[in-house]
mmCIF file of C-alpha atoms in Angstrom:
data_model
loop_
_atom_site.group_PDB
_atom_site.id
_atom_site.type_symbol
_atom_site.label_atom_id
_atom_site.label_comp_id
_atom_site.label_asym_id
_atom_site.label_seq_id
_atom_site.Cartn_x
_atom_site.Cartn_y
_atom_site.Cartn_z
ATOM 1 C CA UNK A 1 -0.359 -0.695 -0.523
ATOM 2 C CA UNK A 2 1.288 3.508 -1.263
ATOM 3 C CA UNK A 3 2.048 6.676 1.188
ATOM 4 C CA UNK A 4 -0.779 8.235 -0.567
ATOM 5 C CA UNK A 5 -3.721 5.532 -0.193
ATOM 6 C CA UNK A 6 -2.338 5.459 3.264
ATOM 7 C CA UNK A 7 -3.378 9.122 2.994
ATOM 8 C CA UNK A 8 -6.695 8.808 2.125
ATOM 9 C CA UNK A 9 -7.726 6.103 4.296
ATOM 10 C CA UNK A 10 -8.306 2.211 4.820
ATOM 11 C CA UNK A 11 -10.073 0.546 2.264
ATOM 12 C CA UNK A 12 -11.490 -2.888 4.552
ATOM 13 C CA UNK A 13 -8.590 -5.351 3.810
ATOM 14 C CA UNK A 14 -10.198 -7.868 0.909
ATOM 15 C CA UNK A 15 -8.253 -11.127 1.927
ATOM 16 C CA UNK A 16 -10.282 -10.883 5.961
ATOM 17 C CA UNK A 17 -13.672 -10.893 3.874
ATOM 18 C CA UNK A 18 -12.363 -13.601 2.393
ATOM 19 C CA UNK A 19 -11.486 -15.256 5.021
ATOM 20 C CA UNK A 20 -15.041 -15.071 6.595
ATOM 21 C CA UNK A 21 -16.994 -15.609 3.311
ATOM 22 C CA UNK A 22 -14.817 -19.460 3.153
ATOM 23 C CA UNK A 23 -15.378 -20.046 6.472
ATOM 24 C CA UNK A 24 -18.560 -19.848 6.636
ATOM 25 C CA UNK A 25 -19.373 -21.851 3.177
ATOM 26 C CA UNK A 26 -17.286 -24.800 4.255
ATOM 27 C CA UNK A 27 -19.012 -24.938 7.562
ATOM 28 C CA UNK A 28 -22.363 -25.357 5.386
ATOM 29 C CA UNK A 29 -20.764 -27.627 2.845
ATOM 30 C CA UNK A 30 -19.264 -29.533 5.254
ATOM 31 C CA UNK A 31 -23.224 -29.997 7.362
ATOM 32 C CA UNK A 32 -24.844 -30.784 4.481
ATOM 33 C CA UNK A 33 -22.661 -33.466 3.441
ATOM 34 C CA UNK A 34 -22.336 -35.930 6.076
ATOM 35 C CA UNK A 35 -26.715 -34.694 6.997
ATOM 36 C CA UNK A 36 -27.330 -36.284 2.870
ATOM 37 C CA UNK A 37 -24.168 -39.325 4.368
ATOM 38 C CA UNK A 38 -26.250 -39.856 8.104
ATOM 39 C CA UNK A 39 -29.793 -39.896 7.760
ATOM 40 C CA UNK A 40 -30.775 -43.032 5.333
ATOM 41 C CA UNK A 41 -28.503 -44.770 7.372
ATOM 42 C CA UNK A 42 -31.112 -43.583 10.351
ATOM 43 C CA UNK A 43 -34.103 -44.027 9.633
ATOM 44 C CA UNK A 44 -33.407 -47.647 8.062
ATOM 45 C CA UNK A 45 -32.004 -48.272 11.614
ATOM 46 C CA UNK A 46 -35.481 -46.539 13.352
ATOM 47 C CA UNK A 47 -37.605 -48.937 11.250
ATOM 48 C CA UNK A 48 -35.655 -51.802 12.142
ATOM 49 C CA UNK A 49 -35.290 -50.395 16.363
ATOM 50 C CA UNK A 50 -39.078 -49.652 16.366
ATOM 51 C CA UNK A 51 -40.261 -52.864 14.023
ATOM 52 C CA UNK A 52 -39.122 -55.023 17.225
ATOM 53 C CA UNK A 53 -42.105 -53.350 19.378
ATOM 54 C CA UNK A 54 -44.544 -52.163 17.204
ATOM 55 C CA UNK A 55 -45.722 -53.175 13.846
ATOM 56 C CA UNK A 56 -45.272 -49.997 11.283
ATOM 57 C CA UNK A 57 -45.070 -48.943 8.105
ATOM 58 C CA UNK A 58 -41.481 -48.308 6.502
ATOM 59 C CA UNK A 59 -43.186 -45.727 5.434
ATOM 60 C CA UNK A 60 -45.492 -43.728 8.601
ATOM 61 C CA UNK A 61 -41.072 -43.003 8.974
ATOM 62 C CA UNK A 62 -39.673 -39.804 8.000
ATOM 63 C CA UNK A 63 -36.530 -38.222 9.549
ATOM 64 C CA UNK A 64 -35.455 -34.926 8.623
ATOM 65 C CA UNK A 65 -33.113 -32.393 9.458
ATOM 66 C CA UNK A 66 -33.848 -28.533 9.258
ATOM 67 C CA UNK A 67 -31.577 -25.347 9.516
ATOM 68 C CA UNK A 68 -32.752 -22.973 11.292
ATOM 69 C CA UNK A 69 -30.063 -19.306 12.063
ATOM 70 C CA UNK A 70 -27.640 -21.308 15.681
ATOM 71 C CA UNK A 71 -28.736 -24.532 15.463
ATOM 72 C CA UNK A 72 -30.243 -27.546 13.703
ATOM 73 C CA UNK A 73 -33.373 -29.505 14.088
ATOM 74 C CA UNK A 74 -33.065 -33.527 13.915
ATOM 75 C CA UNK A 75 -37.177 -34.558 13.021
ATOM 76 C CA UNK A 76 -37.883 -38.264 13.476
ATOM 77 C CA UNK A 77 -42.097 -38.315 12.570
ATOM 78 C CA UNK A 78 -43.547 -42.054 13.462
ATOM 79 C CA UNK A 79 -47.067 -42.627 12.125
ATOM 80 C CA UNK A 80 -48.359 -45.219 14.497
ATOM 81 C CA UNK A 81 -50.799 -47.492 12.553
ATOM 82 C CA UNK A 82 -54.662 -47.510 13.435
ATOM 83 C CA UNK A 83 -55.509 -50.254 16.557
ATOM 84 C CA UNK A 84 -58.068 -52.016 15.128
ATOM 85 C CA UNK B 1 6.948 -50.932 1.009
ATOM 86 C CA UNK B 2 5.138 -48.542 -1.465
ATOM 87 C CA UNK B 3 3.566 -46.007 -1.189
ATOM 88 C CA UNK B 4 0.633 -44.116 -3.657
ATOM 89 C CA UNK B 5 0.735 -40.013 -3.245
ATOM 90 C CA UNK B 6 -1.900 -38.202 -4.623
ATOM 91 C CA UNK B 7 -1.423 -35.065 -6.332
ATOM 92 C CA UNK B 8 -4.917 -33.355 -6.230
ATOM 93 C CA UNK B 9 -6.717 -29.933 -5.680
ATOM 94 C CA UNK B 10 -10.458 -29.463 -7.275
ATOM 95 C CA UNK B 11 -9.701 -26.936 -8.678
ATOM 96 C CA UNK B 12 -7.727 -27.006 -12.070
ATOM 97 C CA UNK B 13 -4.304 -24.430 -12.551
ATOM 98 C CA UNK B 14 -2.970 -24.421 -8.834
ATOM 99 C CA UNK B 15 -0.115 -26.273 -10.356
ATOM 100 C CA UNK B 16 -0.361 -29.711 -9.387
ATOM 101 C CA UNK B 17 1.248 -31.022 -12.514
ATOM 102 C CA UNK B 18 4.171 -28.343 -11.322
ATOM 103 C CA UNK B 19 3.764 -29.668 -8.050
ATOM 104 C CA UNK B 20 3.733 -33.559 -8.695
ATOM 105 C CA UNK B 21 6.730 -32.599 -11.417
ATOM 106 C CA UNK B 22 9.091 -30.868 -8.385
ATOM 107 C CA UNK B 23 7.448 -33.261 -6.414
ATOM 108 C CA UNK B 24 8.048 -36.856 -7.767
ATOM 109 C CA UNK B 25 11.785 -35.271 -9.147
ATOM 110 C CA UNK B 26 12.406 -34.625 -5.672
ATOM 111 C CA UNK B 27 11.753 -37.941 -4.569
ATOM 112 C CA UNK B 28 13.852 -38.890 -6.801
ATOM 113 C CA UNK B 29 16.906 -37.001 -5.764
ATOM 114 C CA UNK B 30 17.005 -38.429 -2.844
ATOM 115 C CA UNK B 31 17.713 -41.504 -3.883
ATOM 116 C CA UNK B 32 13.949 -43.118 -4.331
ATOM 117 C CA UNK B 33 12.341 -45.821 -7.439
ATOM 118 C CA UNK B 34 9.938 -43.124 -8.396
ATOM 119 C CA UNK B 35 7.250 -42.908 -10.583
ATOM 120 C CA UNK B 36 5.116 -40.625 -11.856
ATOM 121 C CA UNK B 37 1.647 -41.369 -13.262
ATOM 122 C CA UNK B 38 -0.464 -39.213 -15.474
ATOM 123 C CA UNK B 39 -4.020 -39.294 -14.727
ATOM 124 C CA UNK B 40 -5.558 -36.024 -17.162
ATOM 125 C CA UNK B 41 -6.125 -38.984 -19.734
ATOM 126 C CA UNK B 42 -7.257 -36.992 -22.858
ATOM 127 C CA UNK B 43 -5.220 -33.740 -21.834
ATOM 128 C CA UNK B 44 -2.272 -34.458 -20.914
ATOM 129 C CA UNK B 45 0.618 -32.562 -19.183
ATOM 130 C CA UNK B 46 3.256 -34.010 -17.521
ATOM 131 C CA UNK B 47 5.211 -34.778 -20.141
ATOM 132 C CA UNK B 48 5.851 -31.102 -21.870
ATOM 133 C CA UNK B 49 6.096 -30.490 -18.129
ATOM 134 C CA UNK B 50 8.858 -33.025 -17.083
ATOM 135 C CA UNK B 51 9.815 -32.506 -21.395
ATOM 136 C CA UNK B 52 10.057 -35.869 -22.180
ATOM 137 C CA UNK B 53 7.020 -34.759 -25.070
ATOM 138 C CA UNK B 54 8.957 -36.679 -27.593
ATOM 139 C CA UNK B 55 9.589 -39.964 -26.072
ATOM 140 C CA UNK B 56 5.633 -41.029 -25.960
ATOM 141 C CA UNK B 57 5.126 -44.356 -27.772
ATOM 142 C CA UNK B 58 3.056 -45.399 -24.679
ATOM 143 C CA UNK B 59 0.308 -44.364 -22.636
ATOM 144 C CA UNK B 60 -1.589 -45.203 -18.777
ATOM 145 C CA UNK B 61 -5.046 -46.871 -20.945
ATOM 146 C CA UNK B 62 -2.286 -48.839 -23.372
ATOM 147 C CA UNK B 63 -1.482 -50.466 -19.929
ATOM 148 C CA UNK B 64 -5.018 -50.752 -18.630
ATOM 149 C CA UNK B 65 -5.603 -52.584 -21.948
ATOM 150 C CA UNK B 66 -2.565 -54.907 -22.183
ATOM 151 C CA UNK B 67 -1.644 -53.472 -25.152
ATOM 152 C CA UNK B 68 2.111 -52.743 -23.547
ATOM 153 C CA UNK B 69 3.488 -53.458 -20.760
ATOM 154 C CA UNK B 70 4.976 -51.749 -18.073
ATOM 155 C CA UNK B 71 8.170 -51.375 -19.038
ATOM 156 C CA UNK B 72 7.566 -50.397 -22.745
ATOM 157 C CA UNK B 73 5.030 -47.776 -21.678
ATOM 158 C CA UNK B 74 8.035 -45.774 -18.228
ATOM 159 C CA UNK B 75 9.779 -43.176 -19.819
ATOM 160 C CA UNK B 76 13.362 -43.082 -17.803
ATOM 161 C CA UNK B 77 14.419 -38.896 -16.925
ATOM 162 C CA UNK B 78 16.810 -37.344 -18.296
ATOM 163 C CA UNK B 79 18.009 -35.886 -15.583
ATOM 164 C CA UNK B 80 16.996 -38.371 -12.957
ATOM 165 C CA UNK B 81 18.092 -42.377 -13.279
ATOM 166 C CA UNK B 82 15.874 -43.573 -10.609
ATOM 167 C CA UNK B 83 12.449 -41.440 -12.175
ATOM 168 C CA UNK B 84 9.887 -42.967 -14.125
ATOM 169 C CA UNK B 85 7.154 -41.353 -16.017
ATOM 170 C CA UNK B 86 3.585 -42.943 -16.654
ATOM 171 C CA UNK B 87 1.519 -40.874 -19.933
ATOM 172 C CA UNK B 88 -2.014 -39.599 -19.630
ATOM 173 C CA UNK B 89 -3.958 -41.109 -23.030
ATOM 174 C CA UNK B 90 -4.333 -38.355 -25.039
ATOM 175 C CA UNK B 91 -7.358 -39.739 -27.383
ATOM 176 C CA UNK B 92 -9.081 -41.854 -25.407
ATOM 177 C CA UNK B 93 -11.625 -40.377 -22.305
ATOM 178 C CA UNK B 94 -11.886 -40.565 -18.846
ATOM 179 C CA UNK B 95 -13.598 -43.676 -18.552
ATOM 180 C CA UNK B 96 -11.712 -45.307 -20.326
ATOM 181 C CA UNK B 97 -9.687 -45.943 -16.703
ATOM 182 C CA UNK B 98 -10.973 -48.742 -14.878
ATOM 183 C CA UNK B 99 -11.177 -49.638 -11.425
ATOM 184 C CA UNK B 100 -9.309 -53.225 -11.724
ATOM 185 C CA UNK B 101 -6.992 -51.644 -14.839
ATOM 186 C CA UNK B 102 -5.507 -48.023 -11.864
ATOM 187 C CA UNK B 103 -4.998 -51.053 -8.910
ATOM 188 C CA UNK B 104 -3.184 -53.806 -11.284
ATOM 189 C CA UNK B 105 -1.336 -50.728 -12.837
ATOM 190 C CA UNK B 106 -0.868 -49.626 -9.823
ATOM 191 C CA UNK B 107 0.472 -53.217 -7.915
ATOM 192 C CA UNK B 108 2.550 -53.926 -10.841
ATOM 193 C CA UNK B 109 4.681 -51.190 -9.608
ATOM 194 C CA UNK B 110 4.505 -52.201 -6.266
ATOM 195 C CA UNK B 111 6.125 -55.388 -8.444
ATOM 196 C CA UNK B 112 8.559 -53.996 -9.517
ATOM 197 C CA UNK B 113 10.578 -52.733 -6.316
ATOM 198 C CA UNK B 114 9.061 -48.877 -6.494
ATOM 199 C CA UNK B 115 9.412 -46.969 -3.527
ATOM 200 C CA UNK B 116 7.027 -43.925 -4.737
ATOM 201 C CA UNK B 117 4.101 -44.295 -6.964
ATOM 202 C CA UNK B 118 2.650 -39.832 -7.517
ATOM 203 C CA UNK B 119 -0.103 -39.655 -9.188
ATOM 204 C CA UNK B 120 -1.344 -36.384 -10.692
ATOM 205 C CA UNK B 121 -4.595 -36.115 -11.111
ATOM 206 C CA UNK B 122 -6.700 -34.026 -13.289
ATOM 207 C CA UNK B 123 -8.799 -30.852 -12.378
ATOM 208 C CA UNK B 124 -12.701 -31.836 -11.000
ATOM 209 C CA UNK B 125 -14.126 -34.481 -8.974
ATOM 210 C CA UNK B 126 -15.419 -37.104 -11.829
ATOM 211 C CA UNK B 127 -14.263 -40.791 -13.045
ATOM 212 C CA UNK B 128 -10.440 -40.327 -13.387
ATOM 213 C CA UNK B 129 -9.712 -37.306 -10.492
ATOM 214 C CA UNK B 130 -11.555 -40.497 -8.640
ATOM 215 C CA UNK B 131 -9.606 -42.780 -9.638
ATOM 216 C CA UNK B 132 -6.117 -40.616 -9.618
ATOM 217 C CA UNK B 133 -6.526 -40.175 -5.936
ATOM 218 C CA UNK B 134 -8.999 -44.073 -4.774
ATOM 219 C CA UNK B 135 -5.498 -45.665 -3.967
ATOM 220 C CA UNK B 136 -4.104 -42.756 -2.309
ATOM 221 C CA UNK B 137 -1.902 -44.134 0.578
ATOM 222 C CA UNK B 138 -1.011 -40.040 1.076
ATOM 223 C CA UNK B 139 -2.451 -36.932 -0.102
ATOM 224 C CA UNK B 140 -1.136 -34.032 -1.357
ATOM 225 C CA UNK B 141 -4.423 -30.452 -1.753
ATOM 226 C CA UNK B 142 -2.840 -28.196 -4.071
ATOM 227 C CA UNK B 143 -3.942 -25.101 -2.835
ATOM 228 C CA UNK B 144 -3.826 -20.759 -3.979
ATOM 229 C CA UNK B 145 -4.054 -18.061 -1.604
ATOM 230 C CA UNK B 146 -7.469 -17.657 -3.680
ATOM 231 C CA UNK B 147 -11.668 -18.909 -2.290
ATOM 232 C CA UNK B 148 -12.449 -19.988 -4.996
ATOM 233 C CA UNK B 149 -9.678 -22.781 -4.949
ATOM 234 C CA UNK B 150 -9.908 -23.220 -0.971
ATOM 235 C CA UNK B 151 -13.351 -23.858 -1.191
ATOM 236 C CA UNK B 152 -12.265 -27.397 -3.670
ATOM 237 C CA UNK B 153 -9.462 -28.335 -1.677
ATOM 238 C CA UNK B 154 -11.675 -28.184 0.763
ATOM 239 C CA UNK B 155 -14.383 -31.083 -1.287
ATOM 240 C CA UNK B 156 -11.301 -32.704 -2.863
ATOM 241 C CA UNK B 157 -10.965 -33.395 0.793
ATOM 242 C CA UNK B 158 -14.074 -34.712 1.923
ATOM 243 C CA UNK B 159 -14.014 -37.190 -1.170
ATOM 244 C CA UNK B 160 -10.971 -38.124 -0.524
ATOM 245 C CA UNK B 161 -11.821 -38.478 3.100
ATOM 246 C CA UNK B 162 -15.979 -40.502 1.562
ATOM 247 C CA UNK B 163 -14.000 -42.471 -1.817
ATOM 248 C CA UNK B 164 -10.049 -44.254 -1.047
ATOM 249 C CA UNK B 165 -10.388 -47.352 -1.051
ATOM 250 C CA UNK B 166 -8.673 -46.556 2.858
ATOM 251 C CA UNK B 167 -12.010 -44.554 4.678
ATOM 252 C CA UNK B 168 -14.076 -47.550 2.028
ATOM 253 C CA UNK B 169 -12.832 -50.432 4.234
ATOM 254 C CA UNK B 170 -12.085 -48.768 7.221
ATOM 255 C CA UNK B 171 -8.509 -48.420 7.338
ATOM 256 C CA UNK B 172 -5.568 -45.160 9.050
ATOM 257 C CA UNK B 173 -7.370 -43.273 6.463
ATOM 258 C CA UNK B 174 -5.491 -40.968 4.144
ATOM 259 C CA UNK B 175 -1.777 -38.898 4.976
ATOM 260 C CA UNK B 176 -3.988 -35.550 4.085
ATOM 261 C CA UNK B 177 -0.968 -33.156 3.478
ATOM 262 C CA UNK B 178 -1.369 -29.343 2.460
ATOM 263 C CA UNK B 179 0.609 -27.345 -0.308
ATOM 264 C CA UNK B 180 -0.351 -24.008 -0.755
ATOM 265 C CA UNK B 181 1.307 -22.869 -3.917
ATOM 266 C CA UNK B 182 1.209 -18.860 -5.972
ATOM 267 C CA UNK B 183 1.985 -17.885 -2.228
ATOM 268 C CA UNK B 184 2.470 -13.482 -2.297
ATOM 269 C CA UNK B 185 3.948 -12.917 1.204
ATOM 270 C CA UNK B 186 3.431 -8.999 0.934
ATOM 271 C CA UNK B 187 0.378 -8.978 -0.723
ATOM 272 C CA UNK B 188 -0.473 -11.419 2.598
ATOM 273 C CA UNK B 189 0.623 -8.489 4.369
ATOM 274 C CA UNK B 190 -1.246 -5.886 2.191
ATOM 275 C CA UNK B 191 -4.261 -7.974 3.067
ATOM 276 C CA UNK B 192 -5.316 -8.579 -0.138
ATOM 277 C CA UNK B 193 -4.238 -11.741 0.196
ATOM 278 C CA UNK B 194 -4.876 -15.474 2.640
ATOM 279 C CA UNK B 195 -2.126 -16.057 4.936
ATOM 280 C CA UNK B 196 -1.097 -19.630 4.812
ATOM 281 C CA UNK B 197 -2.170 -19.401 8.690
ATOM 282 C CA UNK B 198 -5.643 -18.373 7.442
ATOM 283 C CA UNK B 199 -5.560 -21.138 4.691
ATOM 284 C CA UNK B 200 -4.871 -24.072 7.130
ATOM 285 C CA UNK B 201 -7.151 -22.867 9.892
ATOM 286 C CA UNK B 202 -9.362 -23.476 7.401
ATOM 287 C CA UNK B 203 -9.565 -26.165 5.698
ATOM 288 C CA UNK B 204 -7.602 -28.007 9.530
ATOM 289 C CA UNK B 205 -4.616 -30.064 7.309
ATOM 290 C CA UNK B 206 -1.049 -29.259 8.493
ATOM 291 C CA UNK B 207 0.854 -27.718 6.110
ATOM 292 C CA UNK B 208 3.576 -29.546 4.082
ATOM 293 C CA UNK B 209 4.599 -26.062 2.794
ATOM 294 C CA UNK B 210 4.672 -22.963 1.073
ATOM 295 C CA UNK B 211 5.149 -22.423 -2.652
ATOM 296 C CA UNK B 212 6.200 -18.801 -3.168
ATOM 297 C CA UNK B 213 4.466 -16.634 -6.360
ATOM 298 C CA UNK B 214 7.919 -17.020 -8.527
ATOM 299 C CA UNK B 215 8.620 -16.409 -12.967
ATOM 300 C CA UNK B 216 10.844 -19.062 -12.610
ATOM 301 C CA UNK B 217 8.277 -21.976 -13.045
ATOM 302 C CA UNK B 218 6.961 -20.943 -16.178
ATOM 303 C CA UNK B 219 10.466 -20.298 -17.486
ATOM 304 C CA UNK B 220 10.985 -23.904 -15.879
ATOM 305 C CA UNK B 221 7.315 -25.133 -17.812
ATOM 306 C CA UNK B 222 9.476 -23.428 -20.900
ATOM 307 C CA UNK B 223 12.321 -26.071 -20.552
ATOM 308 C CA UNK B 224 10.536 -28.941 -20.699
ATOM 309 C CA UNK B 225 13.084 -29.592 -17.039
ATOM 310 C CA UNK B 226 10.690 -29.533 -13.580
ATOM 311 C CA UNK B 227 11.772 -26.331 -11.783
ATOM 312 C CA UNK B 228 13.371 -28.122 -8.610
ATOM 313 C CA UNK B 229 15.860 -28.719 -10.968
ATOM 314 C CA UNK B 230 16.392 -24.688 -11.493
ATOM 315 C CA UNK B 231 18.903 -23.874 -8.732
ATOM 316 C CA UNK B 232 19.026 -21.584 -5.896
ATOM 317 C CA UNK B 233 16.067 -20.060 -7.378
ATOM 318 C CA UNK B 234 13.229 -19.006 -3.810
ATOM 319 C CA UNK B 235 10.456 -22.450 -5.743
ATOM 320 C CA UNK B 236 13.094 -24.667 -6.319
ATOM 321 C CA UNK B 237 14.313 -24.100 -2.671
ATOM 322 C CA UNK B 238 10.818 -24.903 -0.774
ATOM 323 C CA UNK B 239 10.117 -27.509 -3.102
ATOM 324 C CA UNK B 240 13.081 -28.973 -1.512
ATOM 325 C CA UNK B 241 12.037 -28.021 2.050
ATOM 326 C CA UNK B 242 8.821 -29.924 0.649
ATOM 327 C CA UNK B 243 10.935 -32.375 0.733
ATOM 328 C CA UNK B 244 12.437 -32.889 3.229
ATOM 329 C CA UNK B 245 9.410 -32.265 5.560
ATOM 330 C CA UNK B 246 7.883 -35.014 3.580
ATOM 331 C CA UNK B 247 10.300 -37.121 4.753
ATOM 332 C CA UNK B 248 10.301 -36.123 8.293
ATOM 333 C CA UNK B 249 12.896 -33.989 8.503
ATOM 334 C CA UNK B 250 12.119 -30.179 10.358
ATOM 335 C CA UNK B 251 12.235 -27.583 7.714
ATOM 336 C CA UNK B 252 10.259 -24.429 9.044
ATOM 337 C CA UNK B 253 9.035 -22.299 6.476
ATOM 338 C CA UNK B 254 10.371 -19.987 4.093
ATOM 339 C CA UNK B 255 9.790 -17.558 1.718
ATOM 340 C CA UNK B 256 6.649 -15.950 3.979
ATOM 341 C CA UNK B 257 7.487 -12.517 4.560
ATOM 342 C CA UNK B 258 7.022 -9.948 3.721
ATOM 343 C CA UNK B 259 9.373 -8.361 1.934
ATOM 344 C CA UNK B 260 9.927 -4.691 2.142
ATOM 345 C CA UNK B 261 9.750 -2.137 -0.131
ATOM 346 C CA UNK B 262 12.111 -0.041 -1.463
ATOM 347 C CA UNK B 263 11.809 3.622 -0.130
ATOM 348 C CA UNK B 264 10.419 5.862 -3.767
ATOM 349 C CA UNK B 265 8.179 2.031 -3.918
ATOM 350 C CA UNK B 266 6.476 2.396 -0.255
ATOM 351 C CA UNK B 267 5.796 6.070 -1.858
ATOM 352 C CA UNK B 268 4.343 5.918 -5.204
ATOM 353 C CA UNK B 269 2.895 2.947 -4.244
ATOM 354 C CA UNK B 270 3.294 -0.165 -7.189
ATOM 355 C CA UNK B 271 3.287 -3.594 -7.396
#
């Protein structure tokens, strides 16, 4: 940076901006990759365990991962068959 | 014991082939019997960087298909006695590489007594890149201090951890190394370029080396001699350090510190 540009004030440092952007996007992409990896497995194992105790249709067990601002919600919905 | 080392990056143009050429040359100069394989089927360039393009007769695909033996296809390097180049095919496409075929070539090289096999990966995350890293024991992820390169490096690290044989078989994971190339300490000091510490913090991989941005790299490729041969240049010294660290020697990073510009430059700016 030259003396002249120093006299007329500093622009924000672009390297710092780059670092912050990378940290955000990479954290997001890593989460995405791991969620995709474990969800189907989790769903299969849940079906196995629950089937030991109640008769359920595999389609009645739904697993999803939702991201909100600062936390994630793992939602498991199990619909039990009607008695009868 | 043969070690298979894959040079990869995700992004193109960051210095994979330059690194493969100098890294394999450096290992051979230390006395290790080394083979370097170009996995960029259809876009071969390692032969040009190594300066053996006019001696290519057979290639990796010929060997995979049984049309040539390894001994016929391996090109002996003109500078180093124990360095051999296995070029990629220029006329086929990447799907010609089968996993079984690649595995057999690597096994045969192992039986021939090679200490190191360096796999020069193509850019991208498609079949050719996956074939280059499938059998890796170690991986050198080449990264430029630039956002798209760092992000792509993170992607390729994920693929190493998911698709390599070591990962799939639950063995000890592929040993990952980070190599930062085209580094300009003055721009880092000015806040215009990510520092090596920033990149390491983001990717969380141990640093094998930092290669400074250097005019010699182009000069070396013009002449077809790996830049590590350009004695007393910063880039060559930095690659020598990389070899030393890879072999377990303690070497502090060099060429990473700000060089104070002269008075005129400070007054009027400029590169």
